[in-house]
Each structure stands twice: as C-alpha cells, then as structure tokens.
Short mmCIF file of C-alpha atoms in Angstrom, two decimals:
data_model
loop_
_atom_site.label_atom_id
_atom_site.label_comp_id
_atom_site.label_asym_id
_atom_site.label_seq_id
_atom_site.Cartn_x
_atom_site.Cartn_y
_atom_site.Cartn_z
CA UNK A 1269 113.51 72.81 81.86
CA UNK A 1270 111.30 75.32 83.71
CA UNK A 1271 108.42 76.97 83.58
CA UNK A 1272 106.88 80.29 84.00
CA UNK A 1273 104.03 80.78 86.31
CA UNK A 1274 101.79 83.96 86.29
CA UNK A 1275 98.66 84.79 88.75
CA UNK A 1276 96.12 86.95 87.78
CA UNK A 1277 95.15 87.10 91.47
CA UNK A 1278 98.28 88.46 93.15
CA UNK A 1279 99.75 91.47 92.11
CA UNK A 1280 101.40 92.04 88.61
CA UNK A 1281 105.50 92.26 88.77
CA UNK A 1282 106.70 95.67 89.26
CA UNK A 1283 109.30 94.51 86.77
CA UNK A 1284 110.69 91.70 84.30
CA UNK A 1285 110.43 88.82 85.93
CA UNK A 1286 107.28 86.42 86.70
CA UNK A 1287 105.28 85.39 90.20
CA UNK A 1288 107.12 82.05 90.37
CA UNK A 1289 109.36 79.44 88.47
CA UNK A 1290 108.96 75.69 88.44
CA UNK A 1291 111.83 73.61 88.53
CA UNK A 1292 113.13 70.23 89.76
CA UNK A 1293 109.74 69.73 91.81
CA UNK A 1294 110.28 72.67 93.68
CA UNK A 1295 108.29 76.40 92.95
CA UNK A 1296 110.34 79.21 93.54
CA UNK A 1297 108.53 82.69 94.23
CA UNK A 1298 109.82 86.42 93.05
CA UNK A 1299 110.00 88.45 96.16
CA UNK A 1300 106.45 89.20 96.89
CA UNK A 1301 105.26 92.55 98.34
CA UNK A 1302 102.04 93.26 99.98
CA UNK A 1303 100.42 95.67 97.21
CA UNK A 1304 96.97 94.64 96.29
CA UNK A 1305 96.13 93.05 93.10
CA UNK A 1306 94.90 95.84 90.37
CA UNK A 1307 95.59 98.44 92.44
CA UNK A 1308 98.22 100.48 93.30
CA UNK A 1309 97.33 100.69 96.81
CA UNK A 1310 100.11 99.32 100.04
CA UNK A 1311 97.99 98.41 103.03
CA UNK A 1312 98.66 100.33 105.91
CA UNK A 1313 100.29 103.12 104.73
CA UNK A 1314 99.50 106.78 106.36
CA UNK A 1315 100.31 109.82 104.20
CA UNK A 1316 100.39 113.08 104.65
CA UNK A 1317 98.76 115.94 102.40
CA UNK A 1318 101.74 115.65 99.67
CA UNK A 1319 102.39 112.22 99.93
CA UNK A 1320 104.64 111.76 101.76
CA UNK A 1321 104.98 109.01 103.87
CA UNK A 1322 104.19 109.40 107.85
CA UNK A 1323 103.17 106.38 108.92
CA UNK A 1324 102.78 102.30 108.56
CA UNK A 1325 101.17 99.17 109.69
CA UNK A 1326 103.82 96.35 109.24
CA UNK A 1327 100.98 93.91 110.41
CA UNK A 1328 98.33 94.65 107.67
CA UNK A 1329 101.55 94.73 105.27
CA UNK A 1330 102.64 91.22 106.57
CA UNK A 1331 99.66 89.70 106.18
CA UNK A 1332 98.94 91.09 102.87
CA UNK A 1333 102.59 89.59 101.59
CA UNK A 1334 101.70 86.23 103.07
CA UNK A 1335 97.58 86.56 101.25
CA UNK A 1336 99.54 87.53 97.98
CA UNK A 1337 101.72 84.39 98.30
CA UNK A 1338 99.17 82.10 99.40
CA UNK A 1339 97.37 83.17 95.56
CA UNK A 1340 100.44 82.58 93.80
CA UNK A 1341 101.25 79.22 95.64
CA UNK A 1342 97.66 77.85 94.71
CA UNK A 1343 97.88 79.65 91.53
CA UNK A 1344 100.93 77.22 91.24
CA UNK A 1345 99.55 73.61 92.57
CA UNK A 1346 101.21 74.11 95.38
CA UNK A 1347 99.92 75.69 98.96
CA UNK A 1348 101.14 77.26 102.21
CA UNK A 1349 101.80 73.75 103.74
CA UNK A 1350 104.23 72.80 101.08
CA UNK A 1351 106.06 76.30 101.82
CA UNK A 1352 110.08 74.79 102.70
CA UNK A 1353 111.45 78.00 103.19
CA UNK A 1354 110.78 81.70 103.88
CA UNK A 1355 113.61 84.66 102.93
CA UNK A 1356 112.22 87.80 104.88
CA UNK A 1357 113.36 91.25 104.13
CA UNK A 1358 112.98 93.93 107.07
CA UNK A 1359 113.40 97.19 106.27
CA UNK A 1360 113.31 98.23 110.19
CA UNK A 1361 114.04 95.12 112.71
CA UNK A 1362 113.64 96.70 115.98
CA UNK A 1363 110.28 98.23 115.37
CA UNK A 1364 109.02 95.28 113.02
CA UNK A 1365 110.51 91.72 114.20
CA UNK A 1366 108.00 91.35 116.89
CA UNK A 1367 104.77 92.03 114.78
CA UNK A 1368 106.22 90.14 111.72
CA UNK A 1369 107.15 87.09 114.16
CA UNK A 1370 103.94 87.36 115.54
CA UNK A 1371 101.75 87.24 112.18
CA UNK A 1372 104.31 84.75 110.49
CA UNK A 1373 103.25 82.21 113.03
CA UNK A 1374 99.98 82.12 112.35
CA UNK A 1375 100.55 81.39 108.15
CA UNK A 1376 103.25 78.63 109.36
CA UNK A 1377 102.18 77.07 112.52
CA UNK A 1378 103.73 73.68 112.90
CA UNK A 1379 101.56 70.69 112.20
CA UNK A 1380 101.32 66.68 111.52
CA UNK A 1381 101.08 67.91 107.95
CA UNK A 1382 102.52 71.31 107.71
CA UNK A 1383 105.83 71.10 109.51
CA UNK A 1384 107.36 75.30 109.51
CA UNK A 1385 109.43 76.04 106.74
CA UNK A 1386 113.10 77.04 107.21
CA UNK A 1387 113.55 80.91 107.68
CA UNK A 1388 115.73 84.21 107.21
CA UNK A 1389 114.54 87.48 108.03
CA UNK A 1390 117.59 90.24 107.31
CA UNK A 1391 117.24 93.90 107.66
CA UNK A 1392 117.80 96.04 104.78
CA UNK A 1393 117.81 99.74 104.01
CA UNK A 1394 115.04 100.15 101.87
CA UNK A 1395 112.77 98.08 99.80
CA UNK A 1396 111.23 99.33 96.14
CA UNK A 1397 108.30 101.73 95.69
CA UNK A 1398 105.23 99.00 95.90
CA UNK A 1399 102.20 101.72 94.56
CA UNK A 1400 101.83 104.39 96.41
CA UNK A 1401 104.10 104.21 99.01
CA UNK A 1402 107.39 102.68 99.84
CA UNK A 1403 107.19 98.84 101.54
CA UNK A 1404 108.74 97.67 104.90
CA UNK A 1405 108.42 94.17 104.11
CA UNK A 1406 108.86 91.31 101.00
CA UNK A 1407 108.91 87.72 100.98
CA UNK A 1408 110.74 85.29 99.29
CA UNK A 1409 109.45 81.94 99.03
CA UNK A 1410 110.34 78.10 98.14
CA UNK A 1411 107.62 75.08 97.93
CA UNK A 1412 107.31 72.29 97.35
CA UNK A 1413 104.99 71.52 93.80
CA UNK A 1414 104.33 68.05 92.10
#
C-alpha cells in the first residue's frame, strides 16, 4: 500500500501525477522543476520582447529545484538529510555540470548525520515547458521517511 503526498508549498504538477509517493519506508519524489509555487514564473530566465527565450541562470534554477524539494520532503516527514539518492537531468552538460556540481554540494554536504546521497546527472535534449519558459534542470529524488 502507498500513499499520495501533495504540498501546497512547492509547485502544483504540471500533470497527473502527485509531489511524492510513500512506500516501503522510503518517499519517492516526481521529477521536480524549479518553477515557483503559484506562479508561473522559472527563475533565471531572460526573454526577449516576444518571448522567446535568450538567456538562463542554471544556478538560481538549481537552487530553486533543490528549495522546491526541500518543501515537499518536509511536507512529507522526511528532510534533505534523509535524501538516499539524487537522479539529475541536464539539459546542457558542458555549460551546466560545473554550476550544478557546485550548488548540489552545498544541499548535500557530507556529514556525521547526513552522509551524500547516491547520484546520476544525464544530459538530455530538452526538458518540459515549466511556466514561462523552458527548464534546463529537474530532479528526481528518493528519501528516506518513517
């Protein structure tokens, strides 16, 4: 049996599915995108005059994802240091690994109580429409939850 977990402080879904699952002691997050709750809005995102997309800040997008999971973890019973493994979608490596690396540390720095989580971060193509602008970068997450 499993049950369906909500947050009214991250983000709604962009689709059918909820923030998080609990199963077998262990929480298991929906990809989570940095979009701010009850808005629309992607931080860091530069547009031009139509729209269009000219320019991002994978750092304020990063640490948005990992404030958006930290809600839904708590919003849980769980919490960052109970995090046992991070899936991290890319959508450019070579400009983004660095600053991702970088910010990631700081959410998951190893401690007597908080050893790091297990991690993948992949590159792909493209990630979904987040508000009003595309995203470069979603987390997927797996705690620990009593």
């Amino acid at each position: 049996m499993t049950e369906r977990i909500d947050s009214d402080r991250a983000p709604a879904p962009v689709g059918a599915y909820p923030h998080a699952r609990r199963g077998g002691g262990l929480l298991f997050l929906s990809g989570v995108g940095p979009r701010k709750a009850g808005t629309t809005d992607v931080p860091g995102v530069t547009l031009n005059e139509k729209g269009q997309i000219v320019g991002y800040d994978v750092e304020a997008q990063c640490r948005s994802c990992f404030d958006n999971v930290r809600m839904i973890l708590e919003d849980s019973g769980s919490s960052m240091k109970d995090v046992v493994d991070v899936l991290a979608f890319l959508t450019d490596m070579d400009r983004d690994f660095a600053t991702y690396n970088r910010v990631y540390a700081e959410y998951f720095a190893e401690g007597p109580d908080a050893p790091c989580p297990t991690r993948t971060t992949i590159e792909i193509k493209s990630l979904p429409q987040g508000g009003n602008a595309p995203i470069c970068v979603e987390v997927k997450v797996v705690a620990s939850v009593e």
